[in-house]
CSV table of C-alpha atoms in Angstrom, one decimal:
chain,number,residue,atom,x,y,z
H,1,MET,CA,-53.0,56.7,-15.2
H,2,ASN,CA,-56.3,55.8,-13.6
H,3,ARG,CA,-57.8,55.5,-17.1
H,4,ARG,CA,-55.0,53.1,-18.2
H,5,PHE,CA,-55.5,51.0,-15.1
H,6,ALA,CA,-59.3,50.9,-15.7
H,7,ILE,CA,-58.7,49.7,-19.3
H,8,LYS,CA,-56.2,47.0,-18.3
H,9,SER,CA,-58.6,45.9,-15.6
H,10,THR,CA,-61.4,45.7,-18.1
H,11,PHE,CA,-59.3,43.6,-20.5
H,12,LEU,CA,-58.1,41.3,-17.7
H,13,ALA,CA,-61.7,40.8,-16.5
H,14,ALA,CA,-62.9,40.1,-20.0
H,15,GLY,CA,-60.0,37.6,-20.5
H,16,VAL,CA,-61.0,35.8,-17.3
H,17,ALA,CA,-64.6,35.8,-18.3
H,18,VAL,CA,-63.8,34.3,-21.7
H,19,ALA,CA,-61.5,31.6,-20.2
H,20,ALA,CA,-64.2,30.7,-17.7
H,21,ALA,CA,-66.8,30.5,-20.5
H,22,CYS,CA,-64.5,28.4,-22.6
H,23,ALA,CA,-63.5,26.0,-19.8
H,24,PRO,CA,-66.6,23.7,-20.2
H,25,MET,CA,-65.9,23.5,-23.9
H,26,MET,CA,-62.3,22.4,-23.4
H,27,GLU,CA,-62.0,18.6,-23.6
H,28,LYS,CA,-61.2,16.9,-20.4
H,29,GLU,CA,-58.9,13.9,-20.3
H,30,PRO,CA,-61.0,10.8,-21.1
H,31,ASP,CA,-61.9,8.4,-18.3
H,32,ILE,CA,-62.0,4.6,-18.4
H,33,VAL,CA,-65.5,4.4,-19.8
H,34,ASP,CA,-64.8,7.1,-22.4
H,35,ILE,CA,-61.7,5.2,-23.6
H,36,ALA,CA,-63.6,1.9,-23.8
H,37,VAL,CA,-66.5,3.4,-25.7
H,38,SER,CA,-64.2,5.2,-28.2
H,39,ASN,CA,-61.8,2.3,-28.8
H,40,GLY,CA,-64.2,0.0,-30.7
H,41,SER,CA,-62.7,-3.2,-29.3
H,42,PHE,CA,-64.7,-3.1,-26.1
H,43,ASN,CA,-68.4,-3.0,-27.2
H,44,THR,CA,-69.3,-6.1,-25.2
H,45,LEU,CA,-67.5,-4.8,-22.1
H,46,VAL,CA,-69.3,-1.5,-22.4
H,47,ALA,CA,-72.7,-3.2,-22.8
H,48,ALA,CA,-71.9,-5.4,-19.8
H,49,VAL,CA,-70.8,-2.4,-17.6
H,50,THR,CA,-74.0,-0.6,-18.6
H,51,ALA,CA,-76.2,-3.6,-17.8
H,52,ALA,CA,-74.5,-4.0,-14.4
H,53,GLY,CA,-75.0,-0.4,-13.6
H,54,LEU,CA,-71.3,0.2,-13.2
H,55,VAL,CA,-70.8,3.2,-15.6
H,56,ASP,CA,-71.0,5.9,-13.0
H,57,THR,CA,-68.6,3.9,-10.8
H,58,LEU,CA,-66.0,3.6,-13.6
H,59,LYS,CA,-66.5,7.2,-14.5
H,60,SER,CA,-65.8,8.3,-10.9
H,61,GLU,CA,-62.6,9.6,-9.6
H,62,GLY,CA,-61.0,6.3,-8.9
H,63,PRO,CA,-58.2,5.5,-9.5
H,64,PHE,CA,-58.8,2.1,-10.9
H,65,THR,CA,-56.8,-0.5,-12.8
H,66,VAL,CA,-59.1,-2.3,-15.3
H,67,PHE,CA,-58.1,-5.5,-17.0
H,68,ALA,CA,-60.4,-5.1,-20.0
H,69,PRO,CA,-61.3,-8.1,-22.1
H,70,THR,CA,-61.8,-7.4,-25.8
H,71,ASP,CA,-64.9,-8.3,-27.8
H,72,GLU,CA,-63.0,-11.4,-29.1
H,73,ALA,CA,-62.4,-12.4,-25.5
H,74,PHE,CA,-66.1,-12.3,-24.7
H,75,ALA,CA,-66.8,-14.2,-28.0
H,76,ALA,CA,-64.6,-17.0,-26.8
H,77,LEU,CA,-66.9,-17.8,-23.9
H,78,PRO,CA,-69.4,-20.6,-24.4
H,79,ALA,CA,-72.3,-19.8,-26.7
H,80,GLY,CA,-75.1,-17.9,-25.0
H,81,THR,CA,-73.0,-16.9,-21.9
H,82,VAL,CA,-72.8,-13.2,-22.7
H,83,GLU,CA,-76.5,-13.0,-23.6
H,84,SER,CA,-77.4,-14.8,-20.4
H,85,LEU,CA,-75.2,-12.5,-18.3
H,86,LEU,CA,-76.8,-9.4,-19.8
H,87,LEU,CA,-80.3,-10.5,-18.6
H,88,PRO,CA,-81.6,-8.4,-15.7
H,89,GLU,CA,-82.0,-11.4,-13.5
H,90,ASN,CA,-78.3,-12.1,-13.8
H,91,LYS,CA,-77.1,-8.6,-12.8
H,92,ASP,CA,-75.4,-9.8,-9.6
H,93,GLN,CA,-73.4,-12.5,-11.4
H,94,LEU,CA,-72.4,-10.0,-14.1
H,95,THR,CA,-71.4,-7.5,-11.5
H,96,ALA,CA,-69.3,-10.1,-9.7
H,97,ILE,CA,-67.5,-10.9,-13.0
H,98,LEU,CA,-66.9,-7.3,-14.0
H,99,THR,CA,-65.6,-6.2,-10.6
H,100,TYR,CA,-63.2,-9.2,-10.7
H,101,HIS,CA,-61.5,-7.2,-13.6
H,102,VAL,CA,-60.9,-4.1,-11.5
H,103,VAL,CA,-58.2,-3.5,-8.9
H,104,PRO,CA,-58.3,-0.4,-6.7
H,105,GLY,CA,-55.5,2.1,-7.5
H,106,ALA,CA,-53.6,2.8,-10.8
H,107,VAL,CA,-51.1,0.1,-11.4
H,108,THR,CA,-48.9,0.3,-14.5
H,109,SER,CA,-47.0,-2.6,-16.1
H,110,ASP,CA,-43.6,-1.3,-14.9
H,111,GLN,CA,-44.9,-1.8,-11.3
H,112,LEU,CA,-45.7,-5.4,-12.2
H,113,ALA,CA,-42.5,-6.2,-14.1
H,114,GLY,CA,-40.5,-9.1,-12.6
H,115,GLN,CA,-43.1,-9.9,-9.9
H,116,HIS,CA,-45.6,-12.6,-9.2
H,117,LEU,CA,-48.4,-11.2,-7.1
H,118,SER,CA,-51.8,-12.1,-5.6
H,119,VAL,CA,-53.9,-9.0,-5.8
H,120,ALA,CA,-57.4,-8.3,-4.3
H,121,THR,CA,-60.0,-7.1,-6.9
H,122,VAL,CA,-62.9,-4.8,-6.2
H,123,ASN,CA,-65.2,-7.9,-5.9
H,124,GLY,CA,-63.0,-9.2,-3.0
H,125,ALA,CA,-61.5,-12.2,-4.8
H,126,GLU,CA,-57.9,-12.2,-5.8
H,127,VAL,CA,-56.2,-12.5,-9.2
H,128,GLN,CA,-52.8,-13.8,-9.8
H,129,ILE,CA,-50.6,-11.4,-11.7
H,130,ASP,CA,-47.4,-12.7,-13.2
H,131,GLY,CA,-45.1,-10.0,-14.6
H,132,ARG,CA,-42.0,-12.1,-15.0
H,133,ASP,CA,-42.4,-12.6,-18.7
H,134,GLY,CA,-44.8,-10.1,-20.1
H,135,VAL,CA,-47.9,-9.7,-17.9
H,136,MET,CA,-50.4,-12.4,-17.2
H,137,VAL,CA,-53.6,-12.1,-15.1
H,138,ASN,CA,-54.7,-15.6,-14.1
H,139,ASP,CA,-54.6,-17.4,-17.5
H,140,SER,CA,-55.1,-14.2,-19.5
H,141,THR,CA,-52.4,-12.3,-21.3
H,142,VAL,CA,-52.1,-8.5,-21.3
H,143,THR,CA,-52.0,-7.6,-25.0
H,144,ALA,CA,-51.8,-3.9,-24.5
H,145,ALA,CA,-50.7,-2.2,-21.3
H,146,ASP,CA,-50.8,1.2,-19.7
H,147,ILE,CA,-53.6,2.9,-21.5
H,148,ILE,CA,-53.8,5.9,-19.2
H,149,ALA,CA,-57.2,7.4,-18.3
H,150,SER,CA,-58.1,10.4,-16.1
H,151,ASN,CA,-59.2,8.0,-13.4
H,152,GLY,CA,-56.8,5.1,-13.8
H,153,VAL,CA,-55.2,2.6,-16.1
H,154,ILE,CA,-56.5,0.1,-18.6
H,155,HIS,CA,-54.7,-3.1,-19.5
H,156,VAL,CA,-56.2,-5.0,-22.5
H,157,ILE,CA,-56.5,-8.8,-21.9
H,158,ASP,CA,-57.3,-11.7,-24.2
H,159,ALA,CA,-59.7,-13.6,-22.0
H,160,VAL,CA,-62.6,-12.9,-19.6
H,161,LEU,CA,-61.6,-13.5,-16.0
H,162,LEU,CA,-64.0,-15.6,-14.1
H,163,PRO,CA,-64.0,-15.5,-10.3
């Protein structure tokens, strides 16, 4: 009986050890930055977030709601705007623009449906969200909603929001 208990305990301990060793290899749910990087439509946004030093913030626990402009949205800005914003001397302006795209908390489109709201962003300014016919953020349309990340929600928008 004691021998059987010892064998079971050894197998149980080995199983726990294997599970603990494998845990770091198991994929964790992607965060906001991981999703933006892997998507392929947010290369400019990722470059801007990196230049502004906001990667660690957007990889933190959150939760955040990010209104994420596509590469096409950034391309629609006046010529030279993105290049200028990415310069080190314009980091504060870039940070202000990027944090204007972020709302504290995880807000899904069903929470916005049928409402017209003024919502404070991380940079302190407010955006106007109109969920009465689709979802609009200021003059931008949400083209893909509710991309769930481990630390929040991404809503894809078709224009860059300017504070």
